[in-house]
Amino acid sequence: TTLRDNAAISLQYLSQHCSPLFEMSGTNLPWQTLYGSKSIKFERGLNTADTNAKFDGMIKDALFLLSSAWGDAASSISSSSSTKVQLGGNIPSSVLHALEYLIQKYNVHVYNAENLLVAFLPHHETFLFDRIIQLMDLAQMPQWAFLRPYSAAVGVSGVARTTIAKWAASTKDNGGGIVIMRRVCELAKRGAKIHCLEIEVGFHADMRDVRRGVSIFISFAAAIVAEALHIQYSTVGSIEESMMRCLVPFVLAAVEPSDSKRQIWSLGALCPEWRTFGQITTSLLVEKCDLSEELCEAFATGILRGALESINLIRSQSMDDRLDESDNPVESSSSSSSPMQSILDVSANAILSMIVLVLNNRPRDENIKDDNVRRYLPTIKSQRDGCFGCKLPSSSFKCLMKLPDLPVTLGYLLEVKEMEIKHLISTILAMGISSFTTSTSADKEVIQTLVDLIEEPSLLNVWLPSVNSLTAPATAFIIETAQELKSAKGLLQNLGLLLTSLKNINATECDVGVAFAVTKASSIQEKKEEKTTKLKSIRSVLEAAGFIEQQGKAKRGQKERKGENSMDTTDDFDLMLPPSVALEHASTHLRLGAVAKLTLEAGKHGVTEKDMIPLIRRYVLDDDTSVTAAAAEALVTITLNNPSSEIFFFQKEVIREIDFGLKKWTEFGDEKMLCSALKLSGIVCKVVKEKMMDFLKEDQDQSVEAVIQYYDSMVQEMVKILGSSDNTSTLGSTAKEAFHNAAGKGPAEDSLSLLIETVVQGETFQAMMRRFIDSVSRDDDLKQEHLLWFFLRNFMNCPGDILVGDGLILIIDASVALLQRCNDRLVKTDSFKEDASFLRGTLEKCLSHLLYSGNVEESAVIVADLCTVKSDTAYEEISRNVLSSLNTTGSSLYPYILLEVLSRQDLTPQGVERILSVIELAASSMGTKERKSFIRSVVICVIALCSRTDLSVRQHAIGFLINYEKCVNPGVRAQESELSCILALISSSESSLRSSLMMDGLGALPKMLSTAIYRSDKHENLRKLFLTTCAELVTKHLVLDNKILFGKGICHSI
């Protein structure tokens, strides 16, 4: 076969496996002309210039088509060896055969060199591109001179994209960079044209299905543009004007709709990737340079007009022209190919591109007016982000309002794409409302769009309570606009409709906006007639939204002022405001009056959440302490008189504000205000304490953890205040009352157990209690002592076993500290008997918990503390009873804890005497078997006491051994006869060893033991008894807790 036959076979293969545009049948240009049988006779030198120009145009088309086909198989091309296959066997080999004929027959590498180079530039990393640049004389192409090193290199595979981008970013060498950038953009546009031609021949069932080879053209061009702009920006700090002049026409061509009468749809509509190329380039340009307002408007409006065109095309191609307007594509469209989802994506992408343009041109002054249109919502003093809005051109606004389901699309961007769109929504609202003042009638579609914008469920976060909620600024803007409309009743009714929607979404913020706008209008100095007219317009809007009662419906008998002069003064109008709105007024007098009215209305007609939220706001944010205190007192009164209001405080946001208020006013330092804050916090904590279990059953909003967290935070704050205030002062008494309300015993025991456990385990509470304990233990501080009694009485009255962990140890330490304070003077007071009973019960309960949990080390510490109480009366009344009562717990650990404490070297002689008496009681309460083993251990430990340096300790030990017979039943004594010789040596008054022990226990004890063993008839049994008992103590009682070594005292005795 000839070279032309091979090319023709290859084109036939490409038409079947790549694109129908390669079909040679009929008059399909360029293939029939370039590859037909008549092409053999073509001679460029014998043709006219016009003929050669026509052939050059067809060759150009052919080269770009062949390049797109090569791109279809790009992933399967790794080296030249992959193309050495049978003719018509795959796409790469077919492209090579067709390209070879163009080179051999038409010398395209000579006469069409730049077209050949640009066409295959997207494949710059393949061997084919290497071969193409080797065929060319790049010296004749100065704009592409940077490729010359690659054309002569050996072993180099491809050209890096960064190399191309760097040259495109340059403007030197005969404008090479601009030429390359232009050719790259033309390449992307050529890809879009190929896609459109394939749509015309019916190759694509869906216009969004762009062939891979065509998509490579556009994605390669976008990558080069992005990288080149980045390089140029990094080098010179901006984008060169020549580069802008090159790119702008391509951008507008990509994003704008068709203006041609011959072409219904633009390339951007038919090829979405080409339109996306324009949108991406727009974002890059606005990011890297300051665009003029005219250019921003051209881009923004063009993007939106192009989106409208794409949407119309989608609708025209849809099987069902009647799209379900009620269908929410955000929730119901699971298929990305559905018409509704496609329209949503087109609208969202256009808005995203447009947002980048307008936000980068957003001034901080909301009072700026362009073309007499307001674009910014007013700044409310509680807002922290300045003005809300952006510089959206009027032409762009008109296009934006034509987008279908605009509120749904914005909600999609907010929820799914997580985009910040508050500024755009603000401008849409402001420009839409402003349009009322520039026409005699309002556009119903605009009004409905604005209402939908407020009521769209996916946009609720824009309007709901938050730091940057748009509700208050939007409300203030509506009222300010109403002043300009004057007597246009129809338009005022429309504004009232918008205000009603805002009120239904977020009534509290709406009240803030109304108060802000009314205060501003009232404070402006102007003629009385003009001011009255404006206030009437405001009244009409407020009446339409239900903020104030209509004049025609006023109650009979109510004294009315003179007809039209009912609002002649500012005060008259301010007094008409409902309490929830008046709470936001600038006048302190009006705010105080509003608090009183709300409290009165709540008492007469019940209370709603709408009444409570404004009071919470005043309590937290008001800068006048008299208003803050009044709001706190009102909340307390309403809560106490209206049980139905209690569930209100279980909202996370509400209880967080109450907690924040307490902390704020604690730092502020105003005692009167702090007392009001404490009263409110105490009542709220009491509500939480009593209603927690009911709330847990419902748990509708999953905020239980937050409620407990803020409850704990408030109680900890109360503890701080108690620690720093005088008990006898008003603040101290109020803090005590608040703490009692929060933590005192109440009807809901389960709730209290849950909450108090959280408080006791809290770091703040424990640190404060430690400070009190240290102060009481170290100094004679009656204030801290009274606080310890106060906390203990509150917590120990709590139901359930909630004293665990660090909280339990804290309560024990506090009890011991108070016990140590019981000196001879205190035990004679009238309250001692009651205090002793309370401490006895507390310590018995806590020590029982410790023993039950197996915490032997801490138990030993507490037992030692109880045995070393200074006051004998306190010991007899409290400590001895506690220690004796633990014998009845049935704990096998407790007797050996007593031995451990007895054997410790730091136990005082008084403590030794006291604990020996307790051991004697413990032994008497045991069963025979347990007592036998325990008595042997007792004897070992008591004999060891004889080695102590303190004479009193040795006396107590010897006295105990002398009375040993009283501790042991006769049956047990017979079994322990091996010990009789030791007891005889000690108990006998004539024994010299007894005298030696008294004089030098440490030196005499070994001699006594040795004498007892060797003089005994049963010395082997006695030695075995000693060793066995010591072994039992070591193996059974030295380590009493899991992984915790315990028994330093017993170890010393052994």
Short mmCIF file of C-alpha atoms in Angstrom, two decimals, residues 534-941:
data_model
loop_
_atom_site.label_atom_id
_atom_site.label_comp_id
_atom_site.label_asym_id
_atom_site.label_seq_id
_atom_site.Cartn_x
_atom_site.Cartn_y
_atom_site.Cartn_z
CA LYS A 534 -40.52 59.80 58.17
CA LEU A 535 -41.78 58.52 61.53
CA LYS A 536 -45.19 57.89 59.99
CA SER A 537 -43.58 55.77 57.28
CA ILE A 538 -41.68 53.83 59.93
CA ARG A 539 -44.89 53.32 61.86
CA SER A 540 -46.63 51.97 58.75
CA VAL A 541 -43.89 49.38 58.24
CA LEU A 542 -43.90 48.37 61.92
CA GLU A 543 -47.68 48.05 61.84
CA ALA A 544 -47.50 45.90 58.71
CA ALA A 545 -44.97 43.61 60.44
CA GLY A 546 -46.99 43.44 63.67
CA PHE A 547 -44.50 45.25 65.89
CA ILE A 548 -47.03 47.84 67.04
CA GLU A 549 -50.81 47.92 67.05
CA GLN A 550 -52.51 49.64 64.15
CA GLN A 551 -54.10 52.95 65.04
CA GLY A 552 -57.50 51.89 63.73
CA LYS A 553 -57.53 48.94 66.13
CA ALA A 554 -56.66 50.82 69.28
CA LYS A 555 -58.78 49.96 72.26
CA ARG A 556 -61.84 52.10 72.89
CA GLY A 557 -61.55 54.51 75.73
CA GLN A 558 -57.84 54.89 75.13
CA LYS A 559 -57.04 58.53 75.07
CA GLU A 560 -55.86 59.49 71.60
CA ARG A 561 -53.89 62.49 70.68
CA LYS A 562 -54.93 64.92 68.03
CA GLY A 563 -55.43 62.96 64.81
CA GLU A 564 -52.51 63.51 62.52
CA ASN A 565 -50.40 64.98 65.30
CA SER A 566 -50.19 61.69 67.25
CA MET A 567 -46.49 61.50 66.44
CA ASP A 568 -45.50 65.11 66.55
CA THR A 569 -42.70 64.43 69.04
CA THR A 570 -39.96 61.87 69.16
CA ASP A 571 -40.86 60.79 72.70
CA ASP A 572 -44.41 59.94 71.64
CA PHE A 573 -43.12 57.63 68.97
CA ASP A 574 -40.52 56.00 71.20
CA LEU A 575 -43.13 55.27 73.84
CA MET A 576 -45.21 53.39 71.28
CA LEU A 577 -42.45 50.84 70.74
CA PRO A 578 -43.17 47.36 72.14
CA PRO A 579 -41.02 46.41 75.16
CA SER A 580 -38.89 43.91 73.21
CA VAL A 581 -37.94 46.67 70.77
CA ALA A 582 -37.62 49.40 73.39
CA LEU A 583 -35.07 47.21 75.19
CA GLU A 584 -32.66 47.98 72.35
CA HIS A 585 -33.28 51.76 72.47
CA ALA A 586 -30.40 54.12 73.19
CA SER A 587 -32.29 55.72 76.10
CA THR A 588 -31.57 54.12 79.48
CA HIS A 589 -34.93 55.37 80.75
CA LEU A 590 -36.78 53.60 77.94
CA ARG A 591 -34.84 50.37 78.46
CA LEU A 592 -35.64 50.34 82.18
CA GLY A 593 -39.30 50.95 81.39
CA ALA A 594 -39.26 48.13 78.85
CA VAL A 595 -37.85 45.71 81.45
CA ALA A 596 -40.65 46.63 83.86
CA LYS A 597 -43.31 46.22 81.14
CA LEU A 598 -42.00 42.80 80.10
CA THR A 599 -42.01 41.62 83.70
CA LEU A 600 -45.57 42.89 84.19
CA GLU A 601 -46.82 41.32 80.94
CA ALA A 602 -45.21 38.01 81.84
CA GLY A 603 -47.06 38.02 85.14
CA LYS A 604 -50.41 38.74 83.47
CA HIS A 605 -50.28 36.78 80.22
CA GLY A 606 -47.53 34.21 80.73
CA VAL A 607 -44.09 34.24 79.23
CA THR A 608 -42.65 33.17 75.89
CA GLU A 609 -39.12 32.62 74.67
CA LYS A 610 -39.45 35.85 72.71
CA ASP A 611 -39.83 37.75 76.00
CA MET A 612 -36.86 36.07 77.68
CA ILE A 613 -34.22 36.44 74.96
CA PRO A 614 -34.19 40.29 74.93
CA LEU A 615 -33.79 40.28 78.71
CA ILE A 616 -30.87 37.86 78.43
CA ARG A 617 -29.33 40.16 75.87
CA ARG A 618 -29.65 43.21 78.12
CA TYR A 619 -28.24 41.26 81.07
CA VAL A 620 -25.11 40.30 79.12
CA LEU A 621 -24.50 43.25 76.79
CA ASP A 622 -25.98 46.41 78.26
CA ASP A 623 -23.40 49.02 79.19
CA ASP A 624 -25.58 50.50 81.94
CA THR A 625 -25.45 48.49 85.18
CA SER A 626 -28.88 49.67 86.28
CA VAL A 627 -30.42 48.12 83.15
CA THR A 628 -28.33 44.98 83.56
CA ALA A 629 -29.38 44.56 87.18
CA ALA A 630 -33.03 45.19 86.31
CA ALA A 631 -32.88 42.59 83.52
CA ALA A 632 -31.36 40.03 85.90
CA GLU A 633 -34.01 40.73 88.57
CA ALA A 634 -36.73 40.48 85.89
CA LEU A 635 -35.45 37.08 84.74
CA VAL A 636 -35.45 35.85 88.34
CA THR A 637 -39.01 37.09 88.90
CA ILE A 638 -40.30 35.62 85.64
CA THR A 639 -38.64 32.25 86.33
CA LEU A 640 -40.02 32.00 89.86
CA ASN A 641 -43.54 33.03 88.84
CA ASN A 642 -43.74 31.06 85.59
CA PRO A 643 -42.66 27.41 85.94
CA SER A 644 -43.22 26.93 82.21
CA SER A 645 -40.22 29.16 81.52
CA GLU A 646 -37.79 26.78 83.20
CA ILE A 647 -37.13 24.66 80.10
CA PHE A 648 -35.87 27.84 78.41
CA PHE A 649 -32.62 27.65 80.39
CA PHE A 650 -31.80 24.20 79.02
CA GLN A 651 -30.87 25.75 75.68
CA LYS A 652 -27.12 25.69 75.17
CA GLU A 653 -26.95 29.29 73.96
CA VAL A 654 -29.05 30.60 76.87
CA ILE A 655 -27.21 28.94 79.74
CA ARG A 656 -23.92 29.89 78.09
CA GLU A 657 -24.97 33.55 78.21
CA ILE A 658 -25.98 33.27 81.89
CA ASP A 659 -22.56 31.80 82.68
CA PHE A 660 -20.81 34.48 80.62
CA GLY A 661 -22.75 37.20 82.43
CA LEU A 662 -21.70 35.93 85.86
CA LYS A 663 -18.03 35.88 84.85
CA LYS A 664 -18.28 39.29 83.20
CA TRP A 665 -19.82 41.01 86.22
CA THR A 666 -17.40 39.27 88.58
CA GLU A 667 -14.52 40.92 86.70
CA PHE A 668 -16.40 44.23 86.46
CA GLY A 669 -16.34 44.61 90.24
CA ASP A 670 -19.73 46.28 90.80
CA GLU A 671 -21.04 44.61 93.97
CA LYS A 672 -24.70 45.48 93.36
CA MET A 673 -24.56 44.16 89.83
CA LEU A 674 -22.71 41.05 90.96
CA CYS A 675 -25.40 40.33 93.56
CA SER A 676 -28.05 40.43 90.82
CA ALA A 677 -25.93 38.15 88.64
CA LEU A 678 -25.50 35.70 91.53
CA LYS A 679 -29.24 35.61 92.19
CA LEU A 680 -29.97 34.85 88.54
CA SER A 681 -27.22 32.22 88.28
CA GLY A 682 -28.38 30.55 91.47
CA ILE A 683 -31.98 30.35 90.24
CA VAL A 684 -30.87 29.01 86.84
CA CYS A 685 -28.68 26.37 88.50
CA LYS A 686 -31.57 25.43 90.75
CA VAL A 687 -33.79 24.96 87.70
CA VAL A 688 -31.14 22.78 86.08
CA LYS A 689 -30.74 20.80 89.29
CA GLU A 690 -34.45 20.14 89.70
CA LYS A 691 -35.42 19.59 86.06
CA MET A 692 -32.36 17.79 84.72
CA MET A 693 -33.86 14.29 84.78
CA ASP A 694 -36.97 15.46 82.94
CA PHE A 695 -34.75 17.06 80.36
CA LEU A 696 -32.65 13.92 80.01
CA LYS A 697 -35.77 11.92 79.14
CA GLU A 698 -36.52 14.25 76.25
CA ASP A 699 -32.98 15.29 75.24
CA GLN A 700 -34.30 16.73 72.02
CA ASP A 701 -31.37 18.95 71.11
CA GLN A 702 -28.48 16.87 72.44
CA SER A 703 -27.27 19.73 74.69
CA VAL A 704 -27.11 17.86 78.01
CA GLU A 705 -23.32 17.94 78.17
CA ALA A 706 -23.26 21.67 77.51
CA VAL A 707 -25.87 22.33 80.22
CA ILE A 708 -23.83 20.37 82.77
CA GLN A 709 -20.65 22.14 81.67
CA TYR A 710 -22.09 25.63 82.19
CA TYR A 711 -23.81 24.59 85.44
CA ASP A 712 -20.43 23.47 86.74
CA SER A 713 -18.80 26.69 85.52
CA MET A 714 -21.32 28.84 87.40
CA VAL A 715 -21.01 26.86 90.64
CA GLN A 716 -17.21 27.12 90.45
CA GLU A 717 -17.55 30.88 89.99
CA MET A 718 -19.78 31.03 93.07
CA VAL A 719 -17.07 29.20 95.02
CA LYS A 720 -14.51 31.81 93.94
CA ILE A 721 -16.76 34.64 95.03
CA LEU A 722 -17.39 32.99 98.39
CA GLY A 723 -13.66 32.60 98.90
CA SER A 724 -12.94 36.26 98.26
CA SER A 725 -15.90 37.92 99.98
CA ASP A 726 -16.81 38.62 103.60
CA ASN A 727 -19.34 36.12 104.96
CA THR A 728 -21.27 38.86 106.72
CA SER A 729 -21.46 41.18 103.73
CA THR A 730 -24.40 41.41 101.33
CA LEU A 731 -22.27 39.87 98.58
CA GLY A 732 -21.19 36.99 100.80
CA SER A 733 -24.78 36.26 101.87
CA THR A 734 -26.00 36.45 98.28
CA ALA A 735 -23.23 34.12 97.12
CA LYS A 736 -24.12 31.64 99.87
CA GLU A 737 -27.78 31.75 98.88
CA ALA A 738 -26.89 31.26 95.21
CA PHE A 739 -24.63 28.32 96.03
CA HIS A 740 -27.31 26.76 98.21
CA ASN A 741 -29.83 27.11 95.38
CA ALA A 742 -27.37 25.51 92.98
CA ALA A 743 -25.94 22.73 95.15
CA GLY A 744 -28.31 22.36 98.11
CA LYS A 745 -30.49 19.31 98.59
CA GLY A 746 -33.66 19.47 96.56
CA PRO A 747 -36.52 17.30 95.33
CA ALA A 748 -34.71 15.96 92.25
CA GLU A 749 -32.09 13.75 93.91
CA ASP A 750 -30.89 11.98 90.75
CA SER A 751 -30.27 15.28 88.96
CA LEU A 752 -28.43 16.70 91.97
CA SER A 753 -26.19 13.63 92.20
CA LEU A 754 -25.23 13.96 88.54
CA LEU A 755 -24.48 17.68 88.76
CA ILE A 756 -22.70 17.76 92.14
CA GLU A 757 -20.40 14.94 91.04
CA THR A 758 -19.33 17.17 88.15
CA VAL A 759 -18.77 20.13 90.49
CA VAL A 760 -16.77 18.23 93.11
CA GLN A 761 -14.49 16.72 90.47
CA GLY A 762 -13.91 20.15 88.86
CA GLU A 763 -10.39 21.59 88.98
CA THR A 764 -11.53 25.06 90.09
CA PHE A 765 -13.58 23.77 93.01
CA GLN A 766 -10.82 21.44 94.16
CA ALA A 767 -8.18 24.17 93.97
CA MET A 768 -10.38 26.53 95.97
CA MET A 769 -11.15 23.89 98.58
CA ARG A 770 -7.46 23.05 98.91
CA ARG A 771 -6.78 26.69 99.57
CA PHE A 772 -9.45 26.74 102.29
CA ILE A 773 -8.10 23.54 103.85
CA ASP A 774 -4.51 24.81 103.87
CA SER A 775 -5.63 28.10 105.37
CA VAL A 776 -7.67 26.40 108.12
CA SER A 777 -4.84 23.96 108.90
CA ARG A 778 -2.19 26.67 109.01
CA ASP A 779 -3.94 29.74 110.43
CA ASP A 780 -6.77 30.57 112.76
CA ASP A 781 -8.95 31.74 109.85
CA LEU A 782 -12.58 31.72 110.92
CA LYS A 783 -13.78 32.89 107.49
CA GLN A 784 -12.27 29.92 105.69
CA GLU A 785 -13.45 27.61 108.44
CA HIS A 786 -17.04 28.82 108.03
CA LEU A 787 -16.77 28.27 104.26
CA LEU A 788 -15.54 24.71 104.76
CA TRP A 789 -18.49 23.98 107.03
CA PHE A 790 -20.80 25.58 104.45
CA PHE A 791 -19.53 23.48 101.54
CA LEU A 792 -19.43 20.26 103.53
CA ARG A 793 -22.97 20.61 104.77
CA ASN A 794 -24.23 21.28 101.24
CA PHE A 795 -22.38 18.43 99.58
CA MET A 796 -22.85 15.82 102.29
CA ASN A 797 -26.60 16.36 102.14
CA CYS A 798 -26.51 15.27 98.50
CA PRO A 799 -28.22 11.96 97.71
CA GLY A 800 -26.51 8.90 96.30
CA ASP A 801 -22.89 7.73 96.34
CA ILE A 802 -21.41 10.63 94.46
CA LEU A 803 -18.25 11.06 96.56
CA VAL A 804 -15.62 9.27 94.54
CA GLY A 805 -12.07 9.86 93.34
CA ASP A 806 -10.39 13.16 94.09
CA GLY A 807 -13.65 14.66 95.31
CA LEU A 808 -13.87 12.05 98.07
CA ILE A 809 -10.32 12.73 99.26
CA LEU A 810 -11.09 16.44 99.22
CA ILE A 811 -14.15 16.01 101.44
CA ILE A 812 -12.15 13.82 103.85
CA ASP A 813 -9.30 16.32 104.06
CA ALA A 814 -11.76 19.12 104.72
CA SER A 815 -13.43 17.09 107.47
CA VAL A 816 -10.09 16.23 109.10
CA ALA A 817 -9.02 19.88 108.93
CA LEU A 818 -12.18 20.90 110.77
CA LEU A 819 -11.71 18.04 113.24
CA GLN A 820 -8.19 19.23 114.05
CA ARG A 821 -9.64 22.68 114.81
CA CYS A 822 -11.80 21.23 117.60
CA ASN A 823 -9.84 22.52 120.62
CA ASP A 824 -10.99 22.66 124.22
CA ARG A 825 -12.70 26.02 123.67
CA LEU A 826 -14.75 24.84 120.71
CA VAL A 827 -15.89 21.58 122.28
CA LYS A 828 -17.60 23.55 125.02
CA THR A 829 -19.77 25.53 122.59
CA ASP A 830 -23.46 24.76 122.11
CA SER A 831 -22.97 23.86 118.44
CA PHE A 832 -20.25 21.28 119.07
CA LYS A 833 -22.65 18.42 119.60
CA GLU A 834 -24.33 19.07 116.24
CA ASP A 835 -20.99 19.63 114.50
CA ALA A 836 -19.53 16.45 116.01
CA SER A 837 -22.50 14.41 114.79
CA PHE A 838 -22.11 15.85 111.27
CA LEU A 839 -18.35 15.21 111.10
CA ARG A 840 -18.78 11.72 112.51
CA GLY A 841 -21.34 10.83 109.86
CA THR A 842 -19.27 12.41 107.07
CA LEU A 843 -16.06 10.59 108.04
CA GLU A 844 -17.83 7.26 108.52
CA LYS A 845 -19.39 7.57 105.05
CA CYS A 846 -16.17 8.62 103.36
CA LEU A 847 -13.95 6.01 105.05
CA SER A 848 -16.47 3.32 104.16
CA HIS A 849 -16.16 4.42 100.52
CA LEU A 850 -12.37 4.22 100.75
CA LEU A 851 -12.39 0.75 102.25
CA TYR A 852 -14.96 -0.47 99.77
CA SER A 853 -12.86 0.78 96.87
CA GLY A 854 -9.69 -0.83 98.31
CA ASN A 855 -7.79 2.46 98.74
CA VAL A 856 -5.70 1.24 101.69
CA GLU A 857 -2.96 3.87 101.56
CA GLU A 858 -5.38 6.79 101.81
CA SER A 859 -7.36 4.90 104.48
CA ALA A 860 -4.22 4.51 106.58
CA VAL A 861 -3.51 8.25 106.32
CA ILE A 862 -7.03 9.11 107.49
CA VAL A 863 -6.88 6.60 110.39
CA ALA A 864 -3.60 8.17 111.53
CA ASP A 865 -5.14 11.63 111.38
CA LEU A 866 -8.14 10.50 113.40
CA CYS A 867 -5.88 9.04 116.09
CA THR A 868 -3.84 12.23 116.46
CA VAL A 869 -6.64 14.71 117.14
CA LYS A 870 -5.44 17.15 119.81
CA SER A 871 -8.64 17.39 121.78
CA ASP A 872 -9.48 14.33 123.87
CA THR A 873 -13.15 15.27 123.79
CA ALA A 874 -13.11 15.53 120.01
CA TYR A 875 -11.38 12.17 119.80
CA GLU A 876 -13.88 10.48 122.07
CA GLU A 877 -16.92 12.10 120.45
CA ILE A 878 -15.83 11.82 116.82
CA SER A 879 -12.65 9.89 115.99
CA ARG A 880 -13.09 6.90 118.31
CA ASN A 881 -16.69 6.45 117.22
CA VAL A 882 -15.66 6.58 113.56
CA LEU A 883 -12.82 4.09 114.02
CA SER A 884 -14.97 1.75 116.10
CA SER A 885 -17.86 1.87 113.65
CA LEU A 886 -15.63 0.65 110.82
CA ASN A 887 -15.23 -2.69 112.62
CA THR A 888 -18.83 -3.42 111.58
CA THR A 889 -18.18 -2.87 107.85
CA GLY A 890 -16.98 -6.46 107.45
CA SER A 891 -13.84 -5.28 105.67
CA SER A 892 -10.95 -7.76 106.02
CA LEU A 893 -8.55 -4.93 105.22
CA TYR A 894 -9.45 -2.62 108.07
CA PRO A 895 -7.82 -4.53 111.01
CA TYR A 896 -4.53 -4.71 109.13
CA ILE A 897 -4.77 -1.03 108.20
CA LEU A 898 -4.89 -0.40 111.95
CA LEU A 899 -1.73 -2.50 112.39
CA GLU A 900 -0.03 -0.62 109.56
CA VAL A 901 -0.80 2.74 111.18
CA LEU A 902 0.31 1.42 114.58
CA SER A 903 3.66 0.28 113.16
CA ARG A 904 4.56 3.54 111.42
CA GLN A 905 7.44 5.42 113.03
CA ASP A 906 5.79 8.85 112.80
CA LEU A 907 2.75 7.91 114.93
CA THR A 908 2.68 9.92 118.16
CA PRO A 909 2.57 8.19 121.59
CA GLN A 910 -0.97 9.44 122.05
CA GLY A 911 -1.86 7.98 118.67
CA VAL A 912 -0.28 4.63 119.66
CA GLU A 913 -2.33 4.49 122.85
CA ARG A 914 -5.55 5.33 121.02
CA ILE A 915 -5.08 2.92 118.16
CA LEU A 916 -4.18 0.08 120.51
CA SER A 917 -7.57 0.50 122.16
CA VAL A 918 -9.22 0.41 118.73
CA ILE A 919 -7.26 -2.75 117.84
CA GLU A 920 -8.48 -4.32 121.03
CA LEU A 921 -12.08 -3.59 119.98
CA ALA A 922 -11.40 -4.87 116.47
CA ALA A 923 -10.07 -8.17 117.80
CA SER A 924 -13.03 -8.65 120.08
CA SER A 925 -15.46 -8.29 117.18
CA MET A 926 -13.81 -10.99 115.04
CA GLY A 927 -14.68 -14.62 114.66
CA THR A 928 -12.46 -17.26 116.22
CA LYS A 929 -10.53 -18.20 113.09
CA GLU A 930 -9.87 -14.63 111.96
CA ARG A 931 -9.01 -13.55 115.52
CA LYS A 932 -6.37 -16.28 115.90
CA SER A 933 -4.39 -15.06 112.88
CA PHE A 934 -4.93 -11.40 113.72
CA ILE A 935 -3.74 -11.77 117.36
CA ARG A 936 -0.46 -13.33 116.22
CA SER A 937 0.06 -10.36 113.89
CA VAL A 938 -0.86 -7.94 116.67
CA VAL A 939 1.69 -9.49 119.03
CA ILE A 940 4.44 -9.22 116.38
CA CYS A 941 3.66 -5.54 115.70
#
